[in-house]
Amino acid sequence: MLLSSIYILLVGFTNCFFFKISCSIADFSLKGDYLLGGLFPLHEIEHETALFSAEATECFRHSSSKPGYHMLQVMRFAVEEINNSTTLLPNVSLGYEIFDHCSNTKNFNSVLSFISKNGSIKPKENLNNYQPKVIALTGPYGSTRTMTIAPLFTMDLIPLVNYGASSYALSNKLHYPSFVRTIPSNKDLIEMIIHIIRWFGWNWVAFIGSQDDYSSDGLKLFNKYINNTGICLAYQEGLSLNANYSLTLKKIDKLNINVIVVFALPQYASKIIKAAIANNIQDKVWIASQHWAMNQQLPREPGIGKIGTVIGITAKLLSLPGFNEFVYKARGTTDVGHNDRAESEVQRKSKTCNQVCDYCSLLTAEEIINENPTLSFAIYAAVYTIAHALHKVLQCHMNEFHKNTVTKPYMLLGEIKKLDFPLSGRQVKYDDNYDPTISYAVVLWRTDVNPPQFEMVGSYEKHPEMYFTIDNSLIRWHNNGYVPFSNCSVECKVGHSRKTEGFHSCCFTCKKCPPNNYVNFSRDPYTCFPCAENEWYDEGSAMCKTRSVVYPQFTEIPSIIVMVSTACLVMLLIAMFCLFAYNYDTPVVKSAGGSMCFLMLTSLILSSISVFFFFGKPTFVFCLLRNAIYAFFFTVCISCLTVRSFQIVCVFKMAAQFPKVYSLWVKHNGQWLFVAFASFIHFISCVIWMTVNPVKLVADSWTYKDQLMLICERGNTITLTIVVFLGWFLGFLCLLFSYMGRDLPKNYNEAKSITFSLILYYLTWVAYFTAYLTLKSKYIVILNAMAQISSINGILFSYFIPKSYIIIFQPQKNTAAYFQTSIQNYTQTISRT
């Protein structure tokens, strides 16, 4: 099979170049010191058929392609401009040999001509010895045609500087080492298409291409790069020229796809757009790939405005100064001999091989100039790339050059990679894959004006850094100015996660997240994530918010009031301690308990100090001290009151009835033994409370959604109950003994004061625990502190203050005689009863 194909190619080559004598004309051939090859699509074969005979395809027998002739003129203009330059290639002239290239597989005759030497090809000859007909080639148009002929140029490393092949496969230098291009690859084009789709928030798109390497490469890249972008390819198809375009468009319309990427060559795109008009496909967004984005005929089609908005991607259009004058000059020269040409065309058809163009001489200068300029700069840059590389090889510097330097095609290829030169306001340079720097424009088809216009509305650059933008204000959408909707599902509201339905991730229903959960659309829109402990979620918000950490601050008014009052209380207790110490030997101090008063006052002072640990940011130590200190020392004070009440009752009522018991009590300091025992038992219970599941700092995140309350847990409930019970039980005994001594002498009767202080103690803590169980606030901590202060004040003002008042203001009552009188009066009263 391979041998038969080679036979057909060689026979076709022989028929064309040895049995038909080439007749060069100005449009196709120009002599020069160095010859460039050019392949342009002056004609197009609409329906390729299998070749069963050894003959070359004659392109002039097929459909004309006017843009191809425009491309040819750009190459001719660039060569003439370079030849007229006194700096680029001084005293060196470039020539060209141009052929009409209209087929993917049947135009090898021109290619074989380029790589031949004196009419023959020597594949095994050394690169240093072999000199093909051309030193470089620009063209052909299209990826499939380029990939077909590129291996033939690889053999001699002839630079194939291409202006119209964007397949990403051609960037593979292992397979195509001599391929250079002046237009971006499909990879860059697809990336820009995805940028446009994401810019407008679309995710439900169709991709239509043709059955060739250009479209298949684009489709493969599109499928690859939309991963993890949220874009769904709802429909894709590669069409042939004789496909049913109407059926394809109806399928797309039925799927409610409003954005259609048409990644195809002009002849396919033309059929797609015309089919959309004929089938009344309306209000779509059409994204045009580079090859047809600046098509001059389609915007003039009747009914084009109804199909929707057409957005094209093209290389940034740069004017070529002098090109219009060149065309006018060439047309003027041509028009003079127009009749002679018409007469001689028949003869040329029989003498030339794909260097014939019937319609070209009929085109006016305006028609040529107004043709699609998309690839004009690419062709211009291709010719200048070859010229600059030749400049380097010939070592042209300061108008000096070495014309006799041996110049081989592979030498130019080595220099092209190093090039970096300005051209018409743009920098021309190549990367390691011989791909150019990226400079795209986004154009809008203005079909509402006459003649239709292409308005630049955005740009995409990758040098020196990536930059993409679209001016939304310049786009006139077909649906009253609003960006068209092309999504499978309406985006979920904030606080709702997606639930995929069907095959495509873009199709989903929305599910509300549970409380204190959120959806991070940039991270994973399908999952409800719980907020962290120190965060909270407000409905309607896109993210968790940081909770405010609350606790009683030192600077808050309630905290200041409590701390100031506690400080005053401590100072008052210290003053009381000093007063009692100064008047230690007086009857009032002795009746109040004597030395035991100092233990009581010390316990109350230490209990008061624990209040200061309720303020500021709580820590484990603060949590431990704020309750343990108070619980222990206040209980010590209560035990002193209890034994004091018992001792008074014992002296006045039980001493006579149980003299031995009383004697033992006095002899062994029973009151101190009782206090020590009660304190020891309570101390052990406090230690157990602090060690078995101890008090700990807890961040309360469940009471308020936006606050994190730092609170101290009470610890183990059982041990806490024991600690509280011991204190309350001693208080109950104290009440009982004080009630029993309610009829004692006034100076020894503590029933009223103790009853008042203990009832205040009980009521205060009942109120606090009620509030603690029903209310949740940082101020509960302040209530705890106030309950402690209230309990301490109850004992202070009901027990110690009255005695201090007598010591200071009623010294006459602080005498032994006064107390003796009180006892005698009590004895007389008892004897009467």
Short mmCIF file of C-alpha atoms in Angstrom, two decimals, residues 133-505:
data_model
loop_
_atom_site.label_atom_id
_atom_site.label_comp_id
_atom_site.label_asym_id
_atom_site.label_seq_id
_atom_site.Cartn_x
_atom_site.Cartn_y
_atom_site.Cartn_z
CA LYS A 133 15.16 24.52 -4.30
CA VAL A 134 13.89 26.69 -1.42
CA ILE A 135 15.57 27.69 1.82
CA ALA A 136 12.26 27.95 3.68
CA LEU A 137 8.54 27.68 3.13
CA THR A 138 5.47 29.51 4.42
CA GLY A 139 2.17 27.66 4.47
CA PRO A 140 0.05 25.73 3.87
CA TYR A 141 -3.30 26.79 5.29
CA GLY A 142 -4.85 24.27 7.71
CA SER A 143 -3.54 21.75 10.20
CA THR A 144 -4.36 18.60 8.23
CA ARG A 145 -2.58 19.83 5.10
CA THR A 146 0.41 20.89 7.17
CA MET A 147 0.66 17.60 9.03
CA THR A 148 0.51 15.78 5.71
CA ILE A 149 3.47 17.54 4.12
CA ALA A 150 5.55 18.46 7.20
CA PRO A 151 7.42 15.13 7.34
CA LEU A 152 8.80 15.76 3.85
CA PHE A 153 10.45 18.99 5.04
CA THR A 154 11.71 17.33 8.20
CA MET A 155 14.01 15.19 6.08
CA ASP A 156 16.21 18.19 5.18
CA LEU A 157 15.20 20.37 8.18
CA ILE A 158 13.75 22.96 5.85
CA PRO A 159 11.99 25.62 8.00
CA LEU A 160 8.24 25.33 7.51
CA VAL A 161 7.19 28.74 8.83
CA ASN A 162 3.43 28.35 8.94
CA TYR A 163 0.74 31.00 9.10
CA GLY A 164 -2.42 28.88 9.29
CA ALA A 165 -1.92 25.59 11.15
CA SER A 166 -2.81 25.74 14.85
CA SER A 167 -3.02 22.06 15.82
CA TYR A 168 -1.27 21.56 19.16
CA ALA A 169 0.26 18.30 17.86
CA LEU A 170 2.55 20.36 15.65
CA SER A 171 4.28 21.72 18.76
CA ASN A 172 5.80 18.27 19.25
CA LYS A 173 9.37 18.82 18.06
CA LEU A 174 10.12 15.10 18.08
CA HIS A 175 7.66 14.64 15.22
CA TYR A 176 7.88 18.05 13.55
CA PRO A 177 11.37 19.46 14.26
CA SER A 178 11.37 21.99 11.39
CA PHE A 179 7.85 23.34 11.99
CA VAL A 180 7.57 27.00 13.02
CA ARG A 181 4.34 28.96 13.24
CA THR A 182 3.37 32.59 13.54
CA ILE A 183 -0.14 32.00 14.89
CA PRO A 184 -0.89 30.65 18.38
CA SER A 185 -1.63 26.97 18.79
CA ASN A 186 -5.04 25.49 19.49
CA LYS A 187 -4.01 25.18 23.13
CA ASP A 188 -3.91 28.95 23.47
CA LEU A 189 -7.07 29.39 21.45
CA ILE A 190 -8.98 26.89 23.57
CA GLU A 191 -7.71 28.54 26.76
CA MET A 192 -9.07 31.86 25.54
CA ILE A 193 -12.45 30.34 24.63
CA ILE A 194 -12.67 28.95 28.16
CA HIS A 195 -11.73 32.37 29.54
CA ILE A 196 -14.64 33.92 27.62
CA ILE A 197 -17.11 31.26 28.79
CA ARG A 198 -16.08 31.69 32.41
CA TRP A 199 -16.05 35.49 32.12
CA PHE A 200 -19.80 35.49 31.46
CA GLY A 201 -20.59 32.65 33.87
CA TRP A 202 -21.76 30.11 31.28
CA ASN A 203 -21.39 26.39 31.87
CA TRP A 204 -23.76 24.71 29.38
CA VAL A 205 -22.12 24.83 25.95
CA ALA A 206 -21.94 22.99 22.66
CA PHE A 207 -18.79 22.41 20.59
CA ILE A 208 -19.14 21.97 16.84
CA GLY A 209 -16.17 21.25 14.63
CA SER A 210 -15.23 19.63 11.36
CA GLN A 211 -13.78 16.22 10.66
CA ASP A 212 -10.16 17.30 10.40
CA ASP A 213 -7.07 17.55 12.58
CA TYR A 214 -7.74 21.19 13.43
CA SER A 215 -11.18 20.57 14.96
CA SER A 216 -10.43 17.19 16.51
CA ASP A 217 -7.35 18.67 18.18
CA GLY A 218 -9.43 21.60 19.46
CA LEU A 219 -12.14 19.30 20.81
CA LYS A 220 -9.63 17.12 22.61
CA LEU A 221 -8.00 20.17 24.21
CA PHE A 222 -11.38 21.66 25.12
CA ASN A 223 -12.41 18.47 26.93
CA LYS A 224 -9.07 18.45 28.72
CA TYR A 225 -9.02 22.08 29.89
CA ILE A 226 -12.64 22.37 31.06
CA ASN A 227 -11.89 19.89 33.84
CA ASN A 228 -12.35 21.55 37.24
CA THR A 229 -13.70 24.75 35.65
CA GLY A 230 -17.40 24.06 36.19
CA ILE A 231 -18.03 24.04 32.42
CA CYS A 232 -20.04 21.16 30.95
CA LEU A 233 -19.80 20.14 27.32
CA ALA A 234 -23.46 19.41 26.71
CA TYR A 235 -23.07 18.54 23.02
CA GLN A 236 -20.18 17.89 20.65
CA GLU A 237 -19.96 16.85 17.04
CA GLY A 238 -17.51 16.85 14.15
CA LEU A 239 -19.28 17.55 10.86
CA SER A 240 -18.35 16.78 7.28
CA LEU A 241 -19.24 19.15 4.45
CA ASN A 242 -22.22 17.02 3.43
CA ALA A 243 -23.51 16.41 6.99
CA ASN A 244 -27.04 17.25 8.17
CA TYR A 245 -26.35 20.62 9.78
CA SER A 246 -30.02 21.31 10.44
CA LEU A 247 -30.40 18.17 12.56
CA THR A 248 -27.34 19.07 14.62
CA LEU A 249 -28.64 22.57 15.35
CA LYS A 250 -32.09 21.27 16.29
CA LYS A 251 -30.51 18.88 18.79
CA ILE A 252 -28.60 21.76 20.35
CA ASP A 253 -31.71 23.91 20.53
CA LYS A 254 -33.67 21.10 22.16
CA LEU A 255 -31.04 20.80 24.91
CA ASN A 256 -31.48 24.52 25.74
CA ILE A 257 -27.86 25.25 24.93
CA ASN A 258 -27.43 28.95 24.28
CA VAL A 259 -23.64 29.11 23.78
CA ILE A 260 -22.16 27.33 20.75
CA VAL A 261 -18.44 27.13 20.07
CA VAL A 262 -17.85 26.72 16.33
CA PHE A 263 -14.27 25.52 16.05
CA ALA A 264 -14.01 24.91 12.33
CA LEU A 265 -12.52 26.12 9.08
CA PRO A 266 -14.46 28.79 7.16
CA GLN A 267 -16.21 26.47 4.71
CA TYR A 268 -17.70 24.45 7.60
CA ALA A 269 -18.54 27.50 9.71
CA SER A 270 -20.32 29.04 6.73
CA LYS A 271 -22.58 26.01 6.39
CA ILE A 272 -23.34 26.00 10.12
CA ILE A 273 -24.32 29.67 10.24
CA LYS A 274 -26.40 29.44 7.05
CA ALA A 275 -28.19 26.37 8.44
CA ALA A 276 -28.95 28.30 11.68
CA ILE A 277 -30.51 31.11 9.64
CA ALA A 278 -32.51 28.67 7.48
CA ASN A 279 -33.81 26.74 10.54
CA ASN A 280 -34.72 29.88 12.48
CA ILE A 281 -32.29 29.13 15.31
CA GLN A 282 -32.48 32.30 17.37
CA ASP A 283 -30.91 34.06 20.34
CA LYS A 284 -27.73 32.03 20.65
CA VAL A 285 -24.19 33.09 21.43
CA TRP A 286 -21.77 31.90 18.76
CA ILE A 287 -18.07 31.80 19.66
CA ALA A 288 -16.07 31.88 16.43
CA SER A 289 -12.60 30.37 16.26
CA GLN A 290 -9.78 32.29 14.65
CA HIS A 291 -10.18 30.93 11.12
CA TRP A 292 -13.64 32.42 10.57
CA ALA A 293 -13.89 35.14 13.23
CA MET A 294 -13.26 37.85 10.60
CA ASN A 295 -15.19 36.25 7.75
CA GLN A 296 -16.31 38.98 5.36
CA GLN A 297 -19.29 37.23 3.73
CA LEU A 298 -21.24 35.73 6.65
CA PRO A 299 -22.05 39.04 8.43
CA ARG A 300 -23.79 40.10 5.23
CA GLU A 301 -26.07 37.04 5.08
CA PRO A 302 -29.78 37.98 5.24
CA GLY A 303 -31.21 37.11 8.67
CA ILE A 304 -27.80 36.90 10.39
CA GLY A 305 -29.04 39.25 13.14
CA LYS A 306 -31.70 36.78 14.29
CA ILE A 307 -29.33 33.98 15.21
CA GLY A 308 -28.01 35.94 18.21
CA THR A 309 -24.59 37.35 19.14
CA VAL A 310 -21.38 36.34 17.40
CA ILE A 311 -18.15 36.74 19.37
CA GLY A 312 -14.95 36.05 17.47
CA ILE A 313 -11.38 35.33 18.51
CA THR A 314 -8.67 36.57 16.25
CA ALA A 315 -5.09 37.67 16.30
CA LYS A 316 -4.83 41.34 17.17
CA LEU A 317 -5.29 43.11 13.88
CA LEU A 318 -2.34 45.21 12.85
CA SER A 319 -2.32 47.30 9.73
CA LEU A 320 0.44 46.67 7.23
CA PRO A 321 1.62 50.12 6.15
CA GLY A 322 2.03 50.24 2.37
CA PHE A 323 0.00 47.10 1.66
CA ASN A 324 -2.97 48.93 0.17
CA GLU A 325 -0.69 50.96 -2.11
CA PHE A 326 1.06 47.75 -3.13
CA VAL A 327 -2.25 46.15 -4.13
CA TYR A 328 -3.42 49.22 -6.01
CA LYS A 329 -0.13 49.36 -7.85
CA ALA A 330 -0.30 45.63 -8.70
CA ARG A 331 -3.88 45.92 -9.89
CA GLY A 332 -3.06 48.95 -11.99
CA THR A 333 -0.29 47.06 -13.74
CA THR A 334 -2.53 44.05 -14.18
CA ASP A 335 -5.47 45.99 -15.56
CA VAL A 336 -3.40 47.33 -18.46
CA GLY A 337 -2.91 43.86 -19.85
CA HIS A 338 -6.22 42.40 -18.78
CA ASN A 339 -7.37 41.46 -22.28
CA ASP A 340 -4.07 39.81 -23.09
CA ARG A 341 -4.27 37.77 -19.90
CA ALA A 342 -7.78 36.57 -20.61
CA GLU A 343 -6.57 35.47 -23.98
CA SER A 344 -3.56 33.60 -22.62
CA GLU A 345 -5.18 31.90 -19.59
CA VAL A 346 -6.17 28.83 -21.62
CA GLN A 347 -2.57 28.38 -22.66
CA ARG A 348 -1.33 28.68 -19.04
CA LYS A 349 -3.71 25.99 -17.89
CA SER A 350 -2.02 23.56 -20.15
CA LYS A 351 1.50 24.59 -19.13
CA THR A 352 1.41 25.20 -15.36
CA CYS A 353 0.72 22.99 -12.37
CA ASN A 354 -1.40 24.74 -9.67
CA GLN A 355 -0.17 28.18 -10.58
CA VAL A 356 -3.37 29.17 -12.35
CA CYS A 357 -6.09 31.45 -10.95
CA ASP A 358 -8.97 32.36 -13.29
CA TYR A 359 -10.81 34.66 -10.89
CA CYS A 360 -7.77 36.43 -9.47
CA SER A 361 -7.37 38.83 -12.40
CA LEU A 362 -11.04 39.75 -12.07
CA LEU A 363 -10.72 40.95 -8.48
CA THR A 364 -10.51 44.67 -7.88
CA ALA A 365 -7.99 46.18 -5.50
CA GLU A 366 -10.79 47.00 -3.04
CA GLU A 367 -11.99 43.39 -3.02
CA ILE A 368 -8.50 42.12 -2.26
CA ILE A 369 -7.88 44.70 0.47
CA ASN A 370 -11.26 44.10 2.14
CA GLU A 371 -10.83 40.35 2.36
CA ASN A 372 -10.47 38.61 5.75
CA PRO A 373 -7.28 40.07 7.28
CA THR A 374 -7.03 37.53 10.13
CA LEU A 375 -3.88 35.85 8.86
CA SER A 376 -2.29 38.88 7.19
CA PHE A 377 0.13 39.63 10.00
CA ALA A 378 0.91 35.92 10.44
CA ILE A 379 2.01 35.67 6.78
CA TYR A 380 3.87 38.97 7.03
CA ALA A 381 5.65 37.77 10.20
CA ALA A 382 6.48 34.42 8.58
CA VAL A 383 8.32 36.07 5.67
CA TYR A 384 10.13 38.47 8.02
CA THR A 385 11.08 35.57 10.31
CA ILE A 386 12.82 33.85 7.39
CA ALA A 387 14.49 37.12 6.37
CA HIS A 388 15.78 37.82 9.91
CA ALA A 389 17.10 34.27 10.22
CA LEU A 390 18.86 34.66 6.85
CA HIS A 391 20.24 37.98 8.08
CA LYS A 392 21.82 36.13 11.04
CA VAL A 393 23.20 33.32 8.88
CA LEU A 394 24.74 35.77 6.36
CA GLN A 395 26.18 37.75 9.29
CA CYS A 396 24.83 41.04 8.01
CA HIS A 397 26.02 43.83 10.29
CA MET A 398 26.28 47.55 9.61
CA ASN A 399 25.55 47.08 5.89
CA GLU A 400 28.26 44.46 5.69
CA PHE A 401 27.41 40.91 4.79
CA HIS A 402 28.97 37.75 3.52
CA LYS A 403 26.96 36.89 0.42
CA ASN A 404 29.15 33.94 -0.38
CA THR A 405 28.45 32.28 2.99
CA VAL A 406 27.12 28.77 2.49
CA THR A 407 23.47 28.87 3.52
CA LYS A 408 21.59 25.69 4.29
CA PRO A 409 17.96 25.49 5.41
CA TYR A 410 18.84 23.89 8.75
CA MET A 411 21.05 26.92 9.56
CA LEU A 412 17.99 29.19 9.35
CA LEU A 413 16.10 26.86 11.65
CA GLY A 414 18.77 27.22 14.32
CA GLU A 415 18.61 31.03 14.15
CA ILE A 416 14.80 31.28 14.20
CA LYS A 417 14.64 30.04 17.78
CA LYS A 418 16.86 32.94 18.91
CA LEU A 419 14.91 35.67 17.11
CA ASP A 420 13.36 38.54 18.99
CA PHE A 421 12.56 41.53 16.80
CA PRO A 422 9.86 44.23 16.56
CA LEU A 423 7.48 44.18 13.63
CA SER A 424 4.65 46.68 13.06
CA GLY A 425 4.34 47.42 16.76
CA ARG A 426 4.52 43.82 17.93
CA GLN A 427 7.41 41.74 19.22
CA VAL A 428 8.12 38.57 17.25
CA LYS A 429 9.78 35.79 19.23
CA TYR A 430 9.40 32.04 19.63
CA ASP A 431 9.46 29.57 22.51
CA ASP A 432 11.15 26.18 22.65
CA ASN A 433 8.40 24.66 20.50
CA TYR A 434 8.75 27.42 17.87
CA ASP A 435 5.36 28.82 18.92
CA PRO A 436 4.91 32.61 18.95
CA THR A 437 3.93 34.93 21.79
CA ILE A 438 0.18 35.15 22.32
CA SER A 439 -1.78 38.25 21.40
CA TYR A 440 -5.50 37.70 20.80
CA ALA A 441 -8.39 40.06 20.34
CA VAL A 442 -12.08 39.45 21.11
CA VAL A 443 -14.28 40.91 18.37
CA LEU A 444 -18.02 41.43 18.29
CA TRP A 445 -19.94 41.11 15.03
CA ARG A 446 -21.92 44.33 14.55
CA THR A 447 -24.52 43.11 12.07
CA ASP A 448 -26.92 45.91 13.04
CA VAL A 449 -24.96 48.44 10.99
CA ASN A 450 -24.36 48.65 7.26
CA PRO A 451 -21.83 47.55 6.26
CA PRO A 452 -21.28 45.08 9.11
CA GLN A 453 -18.33 45.80 11.38
CA PHE A 454 -16.01 43.90 13.67
CA GLU A 455 -15.64 45.74 16.98
CA MET A 456 -12.82 44.84 19.34
CA VAL A 457 -14.26 44.34 22.85
CA GLY A 458 -11.49 42.43 24.66
CA SER A 459 -7.94 41.17 24.55
CA TYR A 460 -5.79 38.30 25.75
CA GLU A 461 -2.03 38.53 26.21
CA LYS A 462 0.49 36.04 27.62
CA HIS A 463 3.61 38.17 27.29
CA PRO A 464 5.15 39.51 29.45
CA GLU A 465 2.39 38.16 31.74
CA MET A 466 -1.09 36.71 31.32
CA TYR A 467 -3.76 39.35 30.84
CA PHE A 468 -7.40 38.85 29.83
CA THR A 469 -10.23 41.34 29.84
CA ILE A 470 -13.52 42.11 28.11
CA ASP A 471 -15.29 45.46 28.18
CA ASN A 472 -18.87 44.37 28.88
CA SER A 473 -20.21 47.82 28.13
CA LEU A 474 -19.22 47.46 24.46
CA ILE A 475 -21.20 44.28 23.90
CA ARG A 476 -24.73 44.70 22.57
CA TRP A 477 -26.46 41.44 23.42
CA HIS A 478 -29.35 40.21 21.34
CA ASN A 479 -31.71 39.96 24.35
CA ASN A 480 -32.15 43.57 25.42
CA GLY A 481 -28.67 44.06 26.73
CA TYR A 482 -28.57 41.26 29.32
CA VAL A 483 -25.91 38.56 29.32
CA PRO A 484 -27.65 35.45 27.89
CA PHE A 485 -28.25 32.55 30.25
CA SER A 486 -26.60 29.28 29.29
CA ASN A 487 -26.49 27.11 32.38
CA CYS A 488 -28.01 23.69 32.95
CA SER A 489 -29.30 24.74 36.37
CA VAL A 490 -29.90 28.02 38.15
CA GLU A 491 -27.14 28.69 40.67
CA CYS A 492 -28.01 27.74 44.22
CA LYS A 493 -28.67 30.44 46.77
CA VAL A 494 -26.12 31.12 49.44
CA GLY A 495 -26.29 28.44 52.10
CA HIS A 496 -27.48 25.75 49.68
CA SER A 497 -25.33 22.94 48.32
CA ARG A 498 -25.63 21.31 44.92
CA LYS A 499 -26.89 17.78 44.38
CA THR A 500 -25.90 16.42 40.99
CA GLU A 501 -28.63 15.16 38.70
CA GLY A 502 -27.71 13.07 35.70
CA PHE A 503 -24.35 12.78 33.99
CA HIS A 504 -23.24 16.41 33.95
CA SER A 505 -21.99 18.12 37.08
#
